[in-house]
C-alpha cells in the first residue's frame, strides 16, 4: 500500500519552508524537497508526495504564528518516526523552553545516557521536524552555535527570534 504524504511550503520573509504530513501528523519541516524525498524513501517502502495546502493549513498557521513572534508553543500532532533512541532525544528537544538553549551533553544526561553525546548529536541531526522539534536550541558546551541541517544563519535567526 502506498503511503500518501501531503506537502506544501510556507514563504515568510527570506525563507521558504517545506512542510509535510501523513494522516497521523506532521512529519517534515525543512528547507529542501530533496530532504523530504530522501527521508520519505528511508521511512516508507512506497509513498507518493501530494501537494495539498488545505491538509497542511493548520500546521502552516501555527508555524507562521511562531515566525511572526505570536506563538511560543506548538499544539500540532507529529509523526516523526525514528528509532526509540531518536524519539527520546527528540522528546528532550521539545522540553527545551522557548528562548532558552541547552547543550548536547545536557540532552544526553536528560535521557539518562551521559556517554551518548555523539549519538545525541547524530539523533538531533536526523530530526525531520525542524523548528517544531527545536533542535536550533542546542548549542556547543562552549556556547558556540554548532551544526544545523538548514545552516547556521537560520539557527542564528531562530534563536534571535526567540530572544
Short mmCIF file of C-alpha atoms in Angstrom, two decimals:
data_model
loop_
_atom_site.label_atom_id
_atom_site.label_comp_id
_atom_site.label_asym_id
_atom_site.label_seq_id
_atom_site.Cartn_x
_atom_site.Cartn_y
_atom_site.Cartn_z
CA UNK A 1 0.00 0.00 0.00
CA UNK A 2 1.33 3.42 -0.95
CA UNK A 3 1.64 5.98 1.86
CA UNK A 4 0.39 9.42 0.88
CA UNK A 5 2.48 12.27 2.21
CA UNK A 6 0.92 15.68 1.84
CA UNK A 7 3.19 18.67 1.43
CA UNK A 8 3.17 22.39 0.97
CA UNK A 9 5.51 25.27 1.54
CA UNK A 10 5.45 28.48 3.52
CA UNK A 11 7.18 31.62 2.32
CA UNK A 12 7.99 34.08 5.05
CA UNK A 13 10.48 36.92 4.74
CA UNK A 14 13.61 35.38 3.17
CA UNK A 15 12.68 31.77 3.93
CA UNK A 16 10.89 29.06 2.04
CA UNK A 17 9.99 26.28 4.46
CA UNK A 18 8.54 22.97 3.31
CA UNK A 19 6.05 21.07 5.47
CA UNK A 20 4.81 17.51 5.03
CA UNK A 21 2.39 15.34 6.93
CA UNK A 22 0.81 11.93 6.92
CA UNK A 23 -2.72 11.38 8.21
CA UNK A 24 -1.09 10.77 11.63
CA UNK A 25 0.61 14.18 11.84
CA UNK A 26 3.40 16.46 10.70
CA UNK A 27 6.46 14.50 9.62
CA UNK A 28 8.75 17.06 7.98
CA UNK A 29 9.71 20.71 8.32
CA UNK A 30 12.77 21.87 6.41
CA UNK A 31 14.12 23.91 3.55
CA UNK A 32 14.53 21.22 0.91
CA UNK A 33 12.22 19.00 -1.10
CA UNK A 34 15.23 16.72 -1.66
CA UNK A 35 15.45 16.12 2.12
CA UNK A 36 11.73 15.43 2.24
CA UNK A 37 12.05 12.87 -0.54
CA UNK A 38 15.13 11.22 1.00
CA UNK A 39 13.51 10.96 4.43
CA UNK A 40 10.31 9.54 2.97
CA UNK A 41 12.25 6.96 0.97
CA UNK A 42 14.04 5.81 4.15
CA UNK A 43 10.86 5.62 6.19
CA UNK A 44 8.25 4.27 3.78
CA UNK A 45 8.59 1.42 1.32
CA UNK A 46 6.15 3.05 -1.08
CA UNK A 47 4.98 6.63 -0.88
CA UNK A 48 3.63 9.40 -3.01
CA UNK A 49 4.02 13.11 -2.39
CA UNK A 50 0.80 15.03 -2.88
CA UNK A 51 0.82 18.82 -2.79
CA UNK A 52 -2.12 19.85 -0.63
CA UNK A 53 -2.12 23.24 1.04
CA UNK A 54 -5.51 22.55 2.62
CA UNK A 55 -4.40 19.44 4.54
CA UNK A 56 -1.44 21.37 5.94
CA UNK A 57 -3.22 24.67 6.63
CA UNK A 58 -3.36 24.23 10.42
CA UNK A 59 0.33 23.28 10.60
CA UNK A 60 1.25 26.20 8.37
CA UNK A 61 -0.82 28.58 10.51
CA UNK A 62 0.95 27.55 13.74
CA UNK A 63 4.39 27.78 12.15
CA UNK A 64 3.65 31.20 10.66
CA UNK A 65 2.43 32.48 14.05
CA UNK A 66 5.73 31.28 15.58
CA UNK A 67 7.80 33.00 12.87
CA UNK A 68 5.86 36.24 13.48
CA UNK A 69 6.61 36.00 17.22
CA UNK A 70 2.96 35.33 18.09
CA UNK A 71 3.34 31.70 19.28
CA UNK A 72 5.80 30.05 21.67
CA UNK A 73 4.41 26.50 21.76
CA UNK A 74 3.06 24.14 19.15
CA UNK A 75 -0.09 22.08 19.60
CA UNK A 76 0.09 20.03 16.39
CA UNK A 77 0.24 16.26 16.08
CA UNK A 78 3.60 14.85 14.98
CA UNK A 79 4.56 11.71 13.08
CA UNK A 80 8.34 11.86 13.16
CA UNK A 81 9.12 8.14 13.07
CA UNK A 82 12.68 7.39 14.20
CA UNK A 83 14.25 4.83 16.48
CA UNK A 84 13.43 4.62 20.17
CA UNK A 85 16.71 6.44 20.94
CA UNK A 86 15.97 9.20 18.40
CA UNK A 87 12.48 9.62 19.79
CA UNK A 88 13.88 10.04 23.31
CA UNK A 89 16.25 12.74 22.07
CA UNK A 90 13.51 14.49 20.09
CA UNK A 91 11.24 14.42 23.13
CA UNK A 92 14.02 16.04 25.18
CA UNK A 93 14.32 18.74 22.50
CA UNK A 94 10.61 19.51 22.79
CA UNK A 95 11.12 20.13 26.51
CA UNK A 96 13.65 22.95 25.97
CA UNK A 97 11.75 26.13 26.86
CA UNK A 98 11.21 28.82 24.24
CA UNK A 99 14.06 31.34 24.31
CA UNK A 100 16.47 29.02 26.11
CA UNK A 101 19.33 26.85 24.92
CA UNK A 102 20.97 23.68 26.13
CA UNK A 103 23.93 21.50 25.18
CA UNK A 104 24.36 18.09 23.63
CA UNK A 105 25.78 16.75 26.88
CA UNK A 106 22.80 18.12 28.84
CA UNK A 107 20.44 16.28 26.48
CA UNK A 108 22.50 13.08 26.93
CA UNK A 109 22.19 13.47 30.71
CA UNK A 110 18.47 14.23 30.44
CA UNK A 111 17.82 10.94 28.61
CA UNK A 112 19.95 9.09 31.20
CA UNK A 113 22.70 8.24 28.73
CA UNK A 114 25.55 10.65 29.60
CA UNK A 115 28.13 8.88 27.44
CA UNK A 116 25.99 9.15 24.31
CA UNK A 117 26.83 12.77 23.47
CA UNK A 118 27.86 11.96 19.89
CA UNK A 119 24.83 9.73 19.37
CA UNK A 120 22.66 12.57 20.69
CA UNK A 121 24.26 14.86 18.10
CA UNK A 122 23.53 12.33 15.37
CA UNK A 123 19.90 11.96 16.50
CA UNK A 124 19.50 15.74 16.58
CA UNK A 125 20.91 15.92 13.06
CA UNK A 126 18.32 13.37 11.94
CA UNK A 127 15.40 15.37 13.37
CA UNK A 128 12.97 15.66 10.44
CA UNK A 129 10.79 18.34 12.02
CA UNK A 130 12.90 21.48 12.37
CA UNK A 131 11.61 24.37 14.49
CA UNK A 132 8.66 22.37 15.89
CA UNK A 133 11.12 19.92 17.47
CA UNK A 134 13.53 22.74 18.36
CA UNK A 135 16.99 21.39 17.60
CA UNK A 136 18.06 25.00 16.95
CA UNK A 137 18.08 25.44 20.76
CA UNK A 138 21.04 23.06 21.18
CA UNK A 139 24.48 24.66 21.20
CA UNK A 140 28.02 23.51 21.93
CA UNK A 141 29.14 23.36 25.56
CA UNK A 142 31.45 26.31 24.83
CA UNK A 143 28.41 28.39 23.78
CA UNK A 144 29.20 28.17 20.06
CA UNK A 145 26.46 27.63 17.51
CA UNK A 146 27.07 24.18 16.10
CA UNK A 147 25.64 22.17 13.21
CA UNK A 148 22.13 22.75 11.97
CA UNK A 149 20.70 20.95 8.94
CA UNK A 150 19.38 24.20 7.46
CA UNK A 151 22.54 26.18 8.17
CA UNK A 152 23.95 28.29 10.98
CA UNK A 153 22.40 31.55 9.64
CA UNK A 154 18.90 30.06 10.04
CA UNK A 155 19.78 28.71 13.50
CA UNK A 156 21.03 32.15 14.49
CA UNK A 157 17.85 33.79 13.15
CA UNK A 158 15.59 31.36 15.04
CA UNK A 159 17.47 31.95 18.30
CA UNK A 160 17.27 35.72 17.75
CA UNK A 161 13.52 35.44 17.12
CA UNK A 162 13.11 33.73 20.49
CA UNK A 163 15.05 36.36 22.45
#
